[in-house]
CSV table of N, CA and C in Angstrom, one decimal:
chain,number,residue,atom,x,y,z
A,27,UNK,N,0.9,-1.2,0.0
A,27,UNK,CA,0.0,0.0,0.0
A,27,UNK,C,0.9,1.2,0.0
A,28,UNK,N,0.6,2.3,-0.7
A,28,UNK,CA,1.3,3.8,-0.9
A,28,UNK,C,0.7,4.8,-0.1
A,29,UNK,N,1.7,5.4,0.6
A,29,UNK,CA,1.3,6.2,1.4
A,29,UNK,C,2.0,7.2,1.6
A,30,UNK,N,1.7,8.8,1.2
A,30,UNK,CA,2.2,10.0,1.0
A,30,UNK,C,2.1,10.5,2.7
A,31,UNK,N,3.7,11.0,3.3
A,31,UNK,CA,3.8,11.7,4.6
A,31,UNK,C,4.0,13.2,4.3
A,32,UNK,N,3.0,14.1,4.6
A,32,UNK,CA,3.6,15.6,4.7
A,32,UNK,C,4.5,16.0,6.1
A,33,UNK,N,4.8,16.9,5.9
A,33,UNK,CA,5.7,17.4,6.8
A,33,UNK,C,6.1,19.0,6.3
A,34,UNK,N,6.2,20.0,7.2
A,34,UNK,CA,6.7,21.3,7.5
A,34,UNK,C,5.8,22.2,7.9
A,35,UNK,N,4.5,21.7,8.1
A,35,UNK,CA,3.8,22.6,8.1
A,35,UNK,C,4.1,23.4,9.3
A,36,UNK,N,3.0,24.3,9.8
A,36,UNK,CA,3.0,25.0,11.3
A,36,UNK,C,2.6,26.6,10.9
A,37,UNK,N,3.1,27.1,11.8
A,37,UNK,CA,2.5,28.3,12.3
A,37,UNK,C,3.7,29.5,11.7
A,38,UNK,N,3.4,30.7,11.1
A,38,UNK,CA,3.9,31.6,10.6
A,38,UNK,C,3.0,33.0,10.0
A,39,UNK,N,4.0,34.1,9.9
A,39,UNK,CA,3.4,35.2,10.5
A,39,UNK,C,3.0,35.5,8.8
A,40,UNK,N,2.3,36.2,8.6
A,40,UNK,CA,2.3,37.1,7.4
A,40,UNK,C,3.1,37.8,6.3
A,41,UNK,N,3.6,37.2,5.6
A,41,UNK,CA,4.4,37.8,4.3
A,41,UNK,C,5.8,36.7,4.8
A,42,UNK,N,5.7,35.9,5.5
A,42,UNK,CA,6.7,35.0,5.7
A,42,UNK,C,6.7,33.5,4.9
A,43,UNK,N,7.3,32.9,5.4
A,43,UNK,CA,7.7,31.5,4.6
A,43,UNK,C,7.6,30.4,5.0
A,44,UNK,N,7.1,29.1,4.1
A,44,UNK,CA,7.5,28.0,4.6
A,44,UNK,C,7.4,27.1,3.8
A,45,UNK,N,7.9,25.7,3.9
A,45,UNK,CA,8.4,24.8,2.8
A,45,UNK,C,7.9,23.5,3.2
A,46,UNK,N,7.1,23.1,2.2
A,46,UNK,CA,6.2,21.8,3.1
A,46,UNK,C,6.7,20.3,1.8
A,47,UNK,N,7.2,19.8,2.2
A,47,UNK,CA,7.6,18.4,1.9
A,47,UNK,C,6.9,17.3,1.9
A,48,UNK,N,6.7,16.0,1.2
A,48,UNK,CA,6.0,15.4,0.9
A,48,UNK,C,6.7,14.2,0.2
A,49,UNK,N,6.9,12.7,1.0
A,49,UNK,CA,7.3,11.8,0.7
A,49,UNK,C,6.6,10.6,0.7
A,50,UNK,N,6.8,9.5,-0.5
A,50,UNK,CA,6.2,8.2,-0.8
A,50,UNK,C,6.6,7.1,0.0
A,51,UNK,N,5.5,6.1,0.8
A,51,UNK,CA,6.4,5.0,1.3
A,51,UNK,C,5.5,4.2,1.2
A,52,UNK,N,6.0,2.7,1.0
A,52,UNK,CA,5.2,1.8,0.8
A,52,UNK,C,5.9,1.0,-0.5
A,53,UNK,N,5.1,-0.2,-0.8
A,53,UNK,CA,5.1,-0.9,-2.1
A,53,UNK,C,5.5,0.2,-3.4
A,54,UNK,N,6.7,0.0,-4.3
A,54,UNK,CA,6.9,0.7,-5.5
A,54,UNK,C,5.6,0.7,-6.3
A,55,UNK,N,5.6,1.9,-6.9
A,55,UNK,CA,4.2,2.7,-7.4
A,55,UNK,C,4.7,3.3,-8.5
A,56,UNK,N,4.3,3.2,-9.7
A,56,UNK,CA,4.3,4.5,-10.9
A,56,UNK,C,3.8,5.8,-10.8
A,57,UNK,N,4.0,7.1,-10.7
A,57,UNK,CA,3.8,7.8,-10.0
A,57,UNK,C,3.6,8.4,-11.4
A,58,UNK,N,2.3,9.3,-12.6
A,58,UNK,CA,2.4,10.0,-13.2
A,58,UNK,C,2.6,12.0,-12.8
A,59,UNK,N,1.8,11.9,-11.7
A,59,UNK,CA,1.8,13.7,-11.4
A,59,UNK,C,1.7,13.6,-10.1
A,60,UNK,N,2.2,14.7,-9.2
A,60,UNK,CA,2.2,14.6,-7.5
A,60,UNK,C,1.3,16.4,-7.4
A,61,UNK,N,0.7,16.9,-6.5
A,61,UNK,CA,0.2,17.7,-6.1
A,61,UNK,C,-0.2,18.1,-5.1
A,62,UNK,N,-0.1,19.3,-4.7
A,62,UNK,CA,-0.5,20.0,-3.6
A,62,UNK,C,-1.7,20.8,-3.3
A,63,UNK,N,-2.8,20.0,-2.5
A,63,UNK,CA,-4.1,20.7,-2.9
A,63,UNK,C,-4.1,21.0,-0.9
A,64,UNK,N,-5.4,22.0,-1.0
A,64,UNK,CA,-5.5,22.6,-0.1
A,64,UNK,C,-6.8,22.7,0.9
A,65,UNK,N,-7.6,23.0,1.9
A,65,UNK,CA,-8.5,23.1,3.0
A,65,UNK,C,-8.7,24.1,3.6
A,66,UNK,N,-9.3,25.4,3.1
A,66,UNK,CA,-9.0,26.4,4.4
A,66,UNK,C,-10.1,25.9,5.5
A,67,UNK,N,-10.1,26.7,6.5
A,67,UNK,CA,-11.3,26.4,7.2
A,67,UNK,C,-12.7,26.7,6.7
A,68,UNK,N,-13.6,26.0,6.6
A,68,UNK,CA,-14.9,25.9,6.6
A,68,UNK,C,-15.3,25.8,4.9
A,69,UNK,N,-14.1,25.6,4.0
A,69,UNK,CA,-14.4,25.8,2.6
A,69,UNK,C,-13.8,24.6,1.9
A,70,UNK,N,-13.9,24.2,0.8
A,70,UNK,CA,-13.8,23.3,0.2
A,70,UNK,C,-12.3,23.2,-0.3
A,71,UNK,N,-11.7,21.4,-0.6
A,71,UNK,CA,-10.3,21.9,-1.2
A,71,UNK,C,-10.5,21.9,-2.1
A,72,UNK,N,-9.0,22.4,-2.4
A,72,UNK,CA,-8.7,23.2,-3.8
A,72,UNK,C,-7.2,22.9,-4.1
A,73,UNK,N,-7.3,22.6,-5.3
A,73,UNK,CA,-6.0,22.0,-5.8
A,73,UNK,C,-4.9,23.8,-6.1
A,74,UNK,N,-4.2,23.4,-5.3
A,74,UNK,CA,-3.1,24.8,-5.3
A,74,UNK,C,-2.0,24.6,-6.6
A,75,UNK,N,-1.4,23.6,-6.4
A,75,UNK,CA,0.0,23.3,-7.9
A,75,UNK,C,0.0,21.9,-7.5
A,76,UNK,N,0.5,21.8,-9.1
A,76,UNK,CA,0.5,20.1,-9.3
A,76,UNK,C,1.9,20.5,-10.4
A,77,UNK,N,2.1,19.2,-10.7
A,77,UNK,CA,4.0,18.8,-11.1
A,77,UNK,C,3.5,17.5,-12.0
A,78,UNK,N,3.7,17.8,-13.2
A,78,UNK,CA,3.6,15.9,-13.9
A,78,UNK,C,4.9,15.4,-14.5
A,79,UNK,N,5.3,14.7,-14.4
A,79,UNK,CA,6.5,13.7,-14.1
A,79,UNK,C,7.5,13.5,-15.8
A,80,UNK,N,6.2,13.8,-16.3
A,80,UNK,CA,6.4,13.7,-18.0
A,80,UNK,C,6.5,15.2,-18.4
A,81,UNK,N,8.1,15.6,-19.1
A,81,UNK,CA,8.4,16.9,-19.1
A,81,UNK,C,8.2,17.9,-17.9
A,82,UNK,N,8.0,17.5,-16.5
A,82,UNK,CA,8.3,18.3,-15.6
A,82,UNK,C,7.2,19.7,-15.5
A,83,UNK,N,6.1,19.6,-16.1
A,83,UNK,CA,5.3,20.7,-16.3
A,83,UNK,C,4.5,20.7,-15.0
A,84,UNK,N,4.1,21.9,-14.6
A,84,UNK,CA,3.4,22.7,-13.2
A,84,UNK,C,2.3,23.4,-13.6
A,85,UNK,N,1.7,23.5,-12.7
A,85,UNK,CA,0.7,24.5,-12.9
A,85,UNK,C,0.4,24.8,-11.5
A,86,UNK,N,-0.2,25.8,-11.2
A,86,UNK,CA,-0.9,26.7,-10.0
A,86,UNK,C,-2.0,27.5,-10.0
A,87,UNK,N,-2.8,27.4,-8.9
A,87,UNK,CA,-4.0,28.4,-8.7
A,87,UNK,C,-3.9,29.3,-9.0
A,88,UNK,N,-4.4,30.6,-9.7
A,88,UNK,CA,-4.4,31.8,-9.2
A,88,UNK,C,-3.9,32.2,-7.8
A,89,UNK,N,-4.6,31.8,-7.0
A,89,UNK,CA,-4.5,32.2,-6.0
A,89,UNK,C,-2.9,32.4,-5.1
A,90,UNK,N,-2.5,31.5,-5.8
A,90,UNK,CA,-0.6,31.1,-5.1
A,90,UNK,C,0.3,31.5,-6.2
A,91,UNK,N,-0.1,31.6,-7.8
A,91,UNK,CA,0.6,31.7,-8.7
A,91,UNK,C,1.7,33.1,-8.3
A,92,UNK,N,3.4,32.9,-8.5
A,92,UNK,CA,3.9,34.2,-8.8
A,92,UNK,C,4.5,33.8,-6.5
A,93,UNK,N,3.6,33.3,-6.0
A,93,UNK,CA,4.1,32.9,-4.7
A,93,UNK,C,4.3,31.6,-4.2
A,94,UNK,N,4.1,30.5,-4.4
A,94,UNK,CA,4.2,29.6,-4.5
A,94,UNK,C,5.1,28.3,-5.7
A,95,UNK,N,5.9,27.7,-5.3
A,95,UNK,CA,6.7,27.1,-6.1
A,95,UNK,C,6.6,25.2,-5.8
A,96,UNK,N,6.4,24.8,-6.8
A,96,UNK,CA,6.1,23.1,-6.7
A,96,UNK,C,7.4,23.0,-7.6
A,97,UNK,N,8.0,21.5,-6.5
A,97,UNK,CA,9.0,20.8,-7.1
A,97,UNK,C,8.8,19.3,-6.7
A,98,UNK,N,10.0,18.5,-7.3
A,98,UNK,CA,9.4,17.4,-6.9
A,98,UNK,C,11.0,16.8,-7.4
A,99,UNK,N,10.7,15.3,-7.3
A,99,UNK,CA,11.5,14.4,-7.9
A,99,UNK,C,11.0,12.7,-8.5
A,100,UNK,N,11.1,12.8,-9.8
A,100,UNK,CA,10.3,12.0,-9.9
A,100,UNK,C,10.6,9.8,-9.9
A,101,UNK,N,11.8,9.9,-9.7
A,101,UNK,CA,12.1,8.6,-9.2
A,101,UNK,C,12.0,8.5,-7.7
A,102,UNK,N,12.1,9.3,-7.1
A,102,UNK,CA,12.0,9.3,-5.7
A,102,UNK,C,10.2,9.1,-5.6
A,103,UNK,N,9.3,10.2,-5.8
A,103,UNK,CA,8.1,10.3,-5.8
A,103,UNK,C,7.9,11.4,-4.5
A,104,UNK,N,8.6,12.4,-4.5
A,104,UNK,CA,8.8,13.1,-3.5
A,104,UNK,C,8.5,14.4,-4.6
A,105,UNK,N,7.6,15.5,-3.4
A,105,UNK,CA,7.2,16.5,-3.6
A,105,UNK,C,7.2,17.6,-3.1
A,106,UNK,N,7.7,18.9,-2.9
A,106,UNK,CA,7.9,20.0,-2.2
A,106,UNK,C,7.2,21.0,-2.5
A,107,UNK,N,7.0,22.3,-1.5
A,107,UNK,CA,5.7,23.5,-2.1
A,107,UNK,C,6.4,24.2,-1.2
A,108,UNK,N,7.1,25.2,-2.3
A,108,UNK,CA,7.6,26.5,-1.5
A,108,UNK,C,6.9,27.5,-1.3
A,109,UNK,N,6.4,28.0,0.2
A,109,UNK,CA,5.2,29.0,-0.1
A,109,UNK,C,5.9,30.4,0.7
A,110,UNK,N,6.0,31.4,-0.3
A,110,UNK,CA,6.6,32.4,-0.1
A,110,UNK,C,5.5,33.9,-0.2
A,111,UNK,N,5.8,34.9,0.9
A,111,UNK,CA,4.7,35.9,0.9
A,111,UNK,C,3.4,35.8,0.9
A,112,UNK,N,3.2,34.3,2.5
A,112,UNK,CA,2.4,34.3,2.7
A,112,UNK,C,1.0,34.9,3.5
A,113,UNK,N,-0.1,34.9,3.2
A,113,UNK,CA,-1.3,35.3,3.4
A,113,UNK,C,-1.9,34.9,4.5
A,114,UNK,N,-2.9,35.5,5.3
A,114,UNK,CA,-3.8,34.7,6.3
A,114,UNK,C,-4.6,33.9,5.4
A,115,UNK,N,-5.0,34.4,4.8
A,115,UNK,CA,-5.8,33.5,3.8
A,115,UNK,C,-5.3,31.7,3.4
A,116,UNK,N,-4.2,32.0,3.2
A,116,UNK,CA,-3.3,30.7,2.6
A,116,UNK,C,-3.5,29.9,4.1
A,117,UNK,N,-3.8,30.4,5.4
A,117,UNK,CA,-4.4,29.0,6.5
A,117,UNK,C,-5.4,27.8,5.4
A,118,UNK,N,-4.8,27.0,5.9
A,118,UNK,CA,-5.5,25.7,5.3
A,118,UNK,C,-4.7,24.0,5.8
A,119,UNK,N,-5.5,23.3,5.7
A,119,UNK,CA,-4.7,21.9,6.1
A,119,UNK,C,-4.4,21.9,4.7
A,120,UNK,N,-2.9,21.9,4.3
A,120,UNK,CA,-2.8,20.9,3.2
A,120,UNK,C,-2.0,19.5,2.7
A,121,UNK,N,-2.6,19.2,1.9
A,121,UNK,CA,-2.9,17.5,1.1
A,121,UNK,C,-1.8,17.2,0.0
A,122,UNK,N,-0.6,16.4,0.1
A,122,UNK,CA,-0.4,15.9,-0.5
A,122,UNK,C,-1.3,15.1,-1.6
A,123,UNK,N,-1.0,14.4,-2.5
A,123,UNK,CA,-1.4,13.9,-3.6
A,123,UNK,C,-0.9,13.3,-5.2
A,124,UNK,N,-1.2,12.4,-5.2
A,124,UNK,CA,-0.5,11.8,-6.3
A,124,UNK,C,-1.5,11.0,-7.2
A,125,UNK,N,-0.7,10.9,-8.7
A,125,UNK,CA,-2.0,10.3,-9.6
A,125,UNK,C,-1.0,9.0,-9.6
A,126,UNK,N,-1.5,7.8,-10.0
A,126,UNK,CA,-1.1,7.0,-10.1
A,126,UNK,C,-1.7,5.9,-11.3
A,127,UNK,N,-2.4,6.1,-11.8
A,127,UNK,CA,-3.1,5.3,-12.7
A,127,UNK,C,-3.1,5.8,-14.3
A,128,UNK,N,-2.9,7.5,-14.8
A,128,UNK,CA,-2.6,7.6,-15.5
A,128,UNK,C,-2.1,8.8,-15.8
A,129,UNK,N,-1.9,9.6,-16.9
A,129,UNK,CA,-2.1,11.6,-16.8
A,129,UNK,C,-3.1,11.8,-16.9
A,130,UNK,N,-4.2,11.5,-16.9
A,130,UNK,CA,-5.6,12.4,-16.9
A,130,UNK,C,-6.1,11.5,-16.2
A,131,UNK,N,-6.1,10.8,-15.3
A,131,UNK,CA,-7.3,10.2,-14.2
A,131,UNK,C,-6.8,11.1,-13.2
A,132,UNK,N,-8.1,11.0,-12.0
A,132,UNK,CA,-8.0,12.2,-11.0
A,132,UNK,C,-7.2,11.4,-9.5
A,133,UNK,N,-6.3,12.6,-9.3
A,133,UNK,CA,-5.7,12.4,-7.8
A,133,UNK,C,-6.2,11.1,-6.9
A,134,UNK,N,-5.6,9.9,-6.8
A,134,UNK,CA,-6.1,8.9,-6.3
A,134,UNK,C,-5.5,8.7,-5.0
A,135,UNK,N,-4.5,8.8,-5.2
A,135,UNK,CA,-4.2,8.6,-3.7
A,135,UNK,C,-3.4,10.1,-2.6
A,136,UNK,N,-3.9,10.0,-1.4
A,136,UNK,CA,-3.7,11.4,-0.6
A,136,UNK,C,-2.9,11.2,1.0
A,137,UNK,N,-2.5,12.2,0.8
A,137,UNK,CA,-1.3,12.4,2.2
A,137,UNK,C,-2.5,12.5,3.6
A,138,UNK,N,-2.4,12.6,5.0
A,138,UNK,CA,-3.1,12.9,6.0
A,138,UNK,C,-3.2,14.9,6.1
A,139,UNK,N,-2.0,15.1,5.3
A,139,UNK,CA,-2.4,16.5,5.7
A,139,UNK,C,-1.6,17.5,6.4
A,140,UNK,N,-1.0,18.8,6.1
A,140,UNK,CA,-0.5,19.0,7.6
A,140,UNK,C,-1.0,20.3,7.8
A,141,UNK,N,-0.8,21.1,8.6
A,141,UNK,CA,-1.6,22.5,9.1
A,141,UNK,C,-0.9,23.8,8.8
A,142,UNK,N,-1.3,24.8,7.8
A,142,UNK,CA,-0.5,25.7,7.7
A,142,UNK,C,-1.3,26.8,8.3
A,143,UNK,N,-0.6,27.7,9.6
A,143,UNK,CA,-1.7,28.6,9.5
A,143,UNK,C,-0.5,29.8,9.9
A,144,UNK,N,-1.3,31.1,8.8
A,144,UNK,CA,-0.7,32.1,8.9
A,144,UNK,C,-1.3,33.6,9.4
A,145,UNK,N,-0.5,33.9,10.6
A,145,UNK,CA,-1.2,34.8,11.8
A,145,UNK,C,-0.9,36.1,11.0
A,146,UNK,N,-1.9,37.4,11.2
A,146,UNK,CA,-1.9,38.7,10.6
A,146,UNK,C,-0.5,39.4,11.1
């Protein structure tokens, strides 16, 4: 069984920084795209940047684009989200995520989560 660990999250002030990490353990897995989707309180997630494995291509929300940076590596199956100049707004648990079945089927398997919250 595959199972995605987040880690870095925590507590940070406004217009500051932090770097949340995201590693695969378990049984070897083909890993097409990894992603970083998001939870704020009381609203629905929302996929922030995703990374696909094939030519390295990213994409991002509006919302993080220009602040936010997805990296990864793709024999490892490890994924990182640099979040820079951030917002109270950007509070949210967020979710690891990886596709595994193909490039266009949707995010199948998910991390537990970790807590970012950012104080005014």
């Amino acid at each position: 069984q595959v199972q995605l660990v987040e880690s870095g999250g925590g507590l940070v002030q406004a217009g500051g920084s932090l770097r949340l990490s995201c590693a695969a353990s378990g049984r070897t897995f083909r890993c097409f795209a990894m992603a970083w989707s998001r939870q704020p309180p009381g609203k629905e997630r929302e996929l922030a940047a995703r990374i696909g494995w094939s030519g390295d291509s990213t994409w991002y929300a509006d919302s993080v684009k220009g602040r936010f940076t997805i990296s990864g590596d793709s024999p490892k199956n490890t994924v990182d989200l640099e979040m820079n100049s951030l917002r109270t707004e950007d509070t949210a648990v967020y979710y690891c995520a990886a596709r595994t079945k193909s490039t266009v089927t949707p995010f199948d398997t998910w991390g537990r989560g970790t807590q970012v919250t950012v104080s005014s």
